[in-house]
XYZ file of C-alpha atoms in Angstrom:
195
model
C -2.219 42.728 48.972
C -0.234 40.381 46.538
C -1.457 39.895 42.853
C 0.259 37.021 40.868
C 1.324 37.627 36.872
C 1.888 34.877 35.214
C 4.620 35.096 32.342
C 5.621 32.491 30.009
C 8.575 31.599 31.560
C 7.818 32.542 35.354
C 5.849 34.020 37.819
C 5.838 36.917 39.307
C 4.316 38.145 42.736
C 2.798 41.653 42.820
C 3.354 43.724 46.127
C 2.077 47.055 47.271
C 4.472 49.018 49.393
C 3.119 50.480 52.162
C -0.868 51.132 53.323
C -1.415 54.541 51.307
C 0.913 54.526 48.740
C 0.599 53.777 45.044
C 3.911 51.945 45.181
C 4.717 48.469 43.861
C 6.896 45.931 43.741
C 7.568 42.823 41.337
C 9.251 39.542 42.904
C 10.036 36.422 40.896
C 7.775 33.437 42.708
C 9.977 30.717 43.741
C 9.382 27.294 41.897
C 7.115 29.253 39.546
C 7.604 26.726 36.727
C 6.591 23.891 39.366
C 3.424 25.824 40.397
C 2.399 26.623 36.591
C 2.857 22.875 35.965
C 1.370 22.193 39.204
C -1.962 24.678 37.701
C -1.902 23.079 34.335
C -2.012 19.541 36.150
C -4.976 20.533 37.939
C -6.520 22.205 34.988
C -6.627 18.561 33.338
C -7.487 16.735 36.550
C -10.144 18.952 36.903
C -11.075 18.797 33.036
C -11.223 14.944 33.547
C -13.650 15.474 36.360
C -16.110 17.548 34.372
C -16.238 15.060 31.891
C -16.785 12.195 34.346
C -19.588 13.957 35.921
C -21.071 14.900 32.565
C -20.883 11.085 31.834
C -22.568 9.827 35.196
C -25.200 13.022 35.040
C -26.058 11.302 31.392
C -25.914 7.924 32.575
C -28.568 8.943 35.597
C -30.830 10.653 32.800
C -31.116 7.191 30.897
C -31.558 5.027 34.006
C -34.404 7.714 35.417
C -35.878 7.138 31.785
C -36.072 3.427 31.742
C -37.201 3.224 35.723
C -40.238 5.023 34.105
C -40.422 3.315 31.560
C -40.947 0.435 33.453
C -42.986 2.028 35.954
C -45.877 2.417 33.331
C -45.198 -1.132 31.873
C -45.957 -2.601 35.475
C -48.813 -0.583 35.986
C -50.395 -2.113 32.514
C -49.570 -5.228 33.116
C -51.180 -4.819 36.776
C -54.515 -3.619 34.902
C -53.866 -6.594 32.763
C -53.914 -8.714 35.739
C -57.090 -7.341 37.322
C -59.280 -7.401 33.987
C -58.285 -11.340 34.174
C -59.397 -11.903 37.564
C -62.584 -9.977 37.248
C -63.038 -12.472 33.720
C -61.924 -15.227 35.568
C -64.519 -14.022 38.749
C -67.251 -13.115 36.355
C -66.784 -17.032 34.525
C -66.501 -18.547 38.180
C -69.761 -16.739 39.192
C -71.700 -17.833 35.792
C -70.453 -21.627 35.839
C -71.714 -21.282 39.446
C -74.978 -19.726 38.239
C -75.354 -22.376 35.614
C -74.804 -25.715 38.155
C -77.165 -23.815 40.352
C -79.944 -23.435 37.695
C -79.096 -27.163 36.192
C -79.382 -28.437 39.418
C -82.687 -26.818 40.288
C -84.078 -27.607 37.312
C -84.028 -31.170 37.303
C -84.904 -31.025 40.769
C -88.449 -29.308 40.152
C -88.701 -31.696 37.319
C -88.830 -34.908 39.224
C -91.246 -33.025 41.213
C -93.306 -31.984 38.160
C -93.167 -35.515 37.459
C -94.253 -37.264 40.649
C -97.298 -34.410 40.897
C -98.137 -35.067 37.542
C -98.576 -38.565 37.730
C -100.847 -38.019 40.658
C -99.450 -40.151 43.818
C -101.305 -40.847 47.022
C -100.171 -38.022 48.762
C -100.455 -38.393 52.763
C -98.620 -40.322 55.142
C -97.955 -42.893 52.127
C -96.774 -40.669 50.095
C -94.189 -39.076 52.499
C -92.772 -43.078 53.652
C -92.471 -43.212 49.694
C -90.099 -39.660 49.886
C -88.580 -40.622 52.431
C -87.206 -44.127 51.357
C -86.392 -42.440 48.141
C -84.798 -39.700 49.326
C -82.139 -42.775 51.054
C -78.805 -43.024 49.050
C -76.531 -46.112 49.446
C -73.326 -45.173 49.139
C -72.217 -48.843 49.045
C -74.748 -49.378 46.465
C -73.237 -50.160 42.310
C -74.872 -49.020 39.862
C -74.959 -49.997 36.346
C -74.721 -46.655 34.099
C -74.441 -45.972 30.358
C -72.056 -43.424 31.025
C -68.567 -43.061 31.967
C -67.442 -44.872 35.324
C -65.580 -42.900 37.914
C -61.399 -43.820 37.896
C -60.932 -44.389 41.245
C -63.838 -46.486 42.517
C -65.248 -47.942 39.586
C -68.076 -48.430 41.464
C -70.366 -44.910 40.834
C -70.936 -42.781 37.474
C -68.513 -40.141 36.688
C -69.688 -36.974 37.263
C -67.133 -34.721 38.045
C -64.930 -32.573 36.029
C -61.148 -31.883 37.486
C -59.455 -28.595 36.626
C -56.921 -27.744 34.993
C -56.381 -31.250 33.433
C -59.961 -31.401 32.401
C -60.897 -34.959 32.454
C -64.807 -36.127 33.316
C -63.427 -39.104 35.989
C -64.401 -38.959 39.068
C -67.825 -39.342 40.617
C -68.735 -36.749 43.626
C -68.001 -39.284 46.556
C -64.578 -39.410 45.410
C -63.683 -36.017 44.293
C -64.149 -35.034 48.039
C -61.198 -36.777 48.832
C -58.989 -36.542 45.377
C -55.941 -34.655 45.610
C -55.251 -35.442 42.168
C -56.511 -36.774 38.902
C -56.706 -40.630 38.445
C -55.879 -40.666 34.585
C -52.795 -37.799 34.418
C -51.643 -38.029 38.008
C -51.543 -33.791 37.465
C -52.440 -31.671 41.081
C -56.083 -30.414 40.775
C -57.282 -27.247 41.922
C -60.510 -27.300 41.290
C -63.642 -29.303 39.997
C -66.632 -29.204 38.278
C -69.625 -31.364 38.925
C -71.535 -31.739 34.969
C -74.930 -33.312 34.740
C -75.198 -35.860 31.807
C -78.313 -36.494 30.479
């Protein structure tokens, strides 16, 4: 069994003598100075190390933090998002609800009106519907209101999204890929009724 000492100016190697025996021997270590330089080397090296794991260890800690951080900021913003869209379904579904209803409305009205007035009724009465009923769509009519942009032929009745603009009449917004007055990309319209 060897045991090192370390002195201030060298090093020393400890041997036992023998298996049994309580004898020992000291030997100066060869190149101790280079090996005690050597250790104090690798003390720093290894002092250097510490500190550079210390510093990444740290560094990890605050980048853990912020991915957390973040984590919960994305999952507001996604509940953000999805309170929009159900807003934006829940206005969809009432603007849908309300052309519905408008449209209805004056539809049982002009039949209100031609019951209330009292008309023939029978076979009449139905060749009267029926010729009624018959839309030209070649056929210009004069209105008080706004013309549509594109034909200037029918009433503007149609509303294009996101621009906004009333200019388009419901033959033509089935074939619009954009507005006539901004030239912007429309996603959507909106057929109003003016009265």
């Amino acid at each position: 069994m060897a045991v090192q000492a370390q002195y201030p100016s060298n090093i020393l190697l400890l041997n036992r003598n023998g298996q049994e025996g309580h004898d020992y021997s000291l030997q100066p270590q060869p190149g101790g100075f280079l090996d005690q330089s050597h250790m104090l080397f690798t003390n720093g090296a290894i002092e250097e190390k510490e500190a550079e794991v210390e510093k990444a260890t740290r560094r990890n800690a605050e980048l853990e933090a912020r991915a957390a951080q973040l984590s919960v900021e994305a999952q507001v913003w996604q509940a953000k998002a999805r309170a929009q869209e159900a807003t934006a379904a829940s206005l969809q579904a009432q603007l849908q609800q309300a052309i519905m209803s408008g449209g209805m409305v004056t539809q049982d009205n002009r039949r209100g009106d031609e019951g209330g007035i009292g008309c023939s009724g029978g076979v009449d009465g139905q060749a009267e519907d029926a010729e009624s009923a018959y839309v030209d769509p070649e056929r210009v009519t004069v209105t008080a209101g706004p013309s549509c942009k594109r034909c200037r032929k029918r009433a503007a009745t149609v509303v294009v999204l996101p621009c906004r603009h009333l200019c388009l009449c419901t033959e033509c917004d089935q074939t619009a890929q954009a507005c006539p007055l901004c030239l912007q990309v429309r996603n959507s319209s909106v057929e109003v009724f003016l009265y």
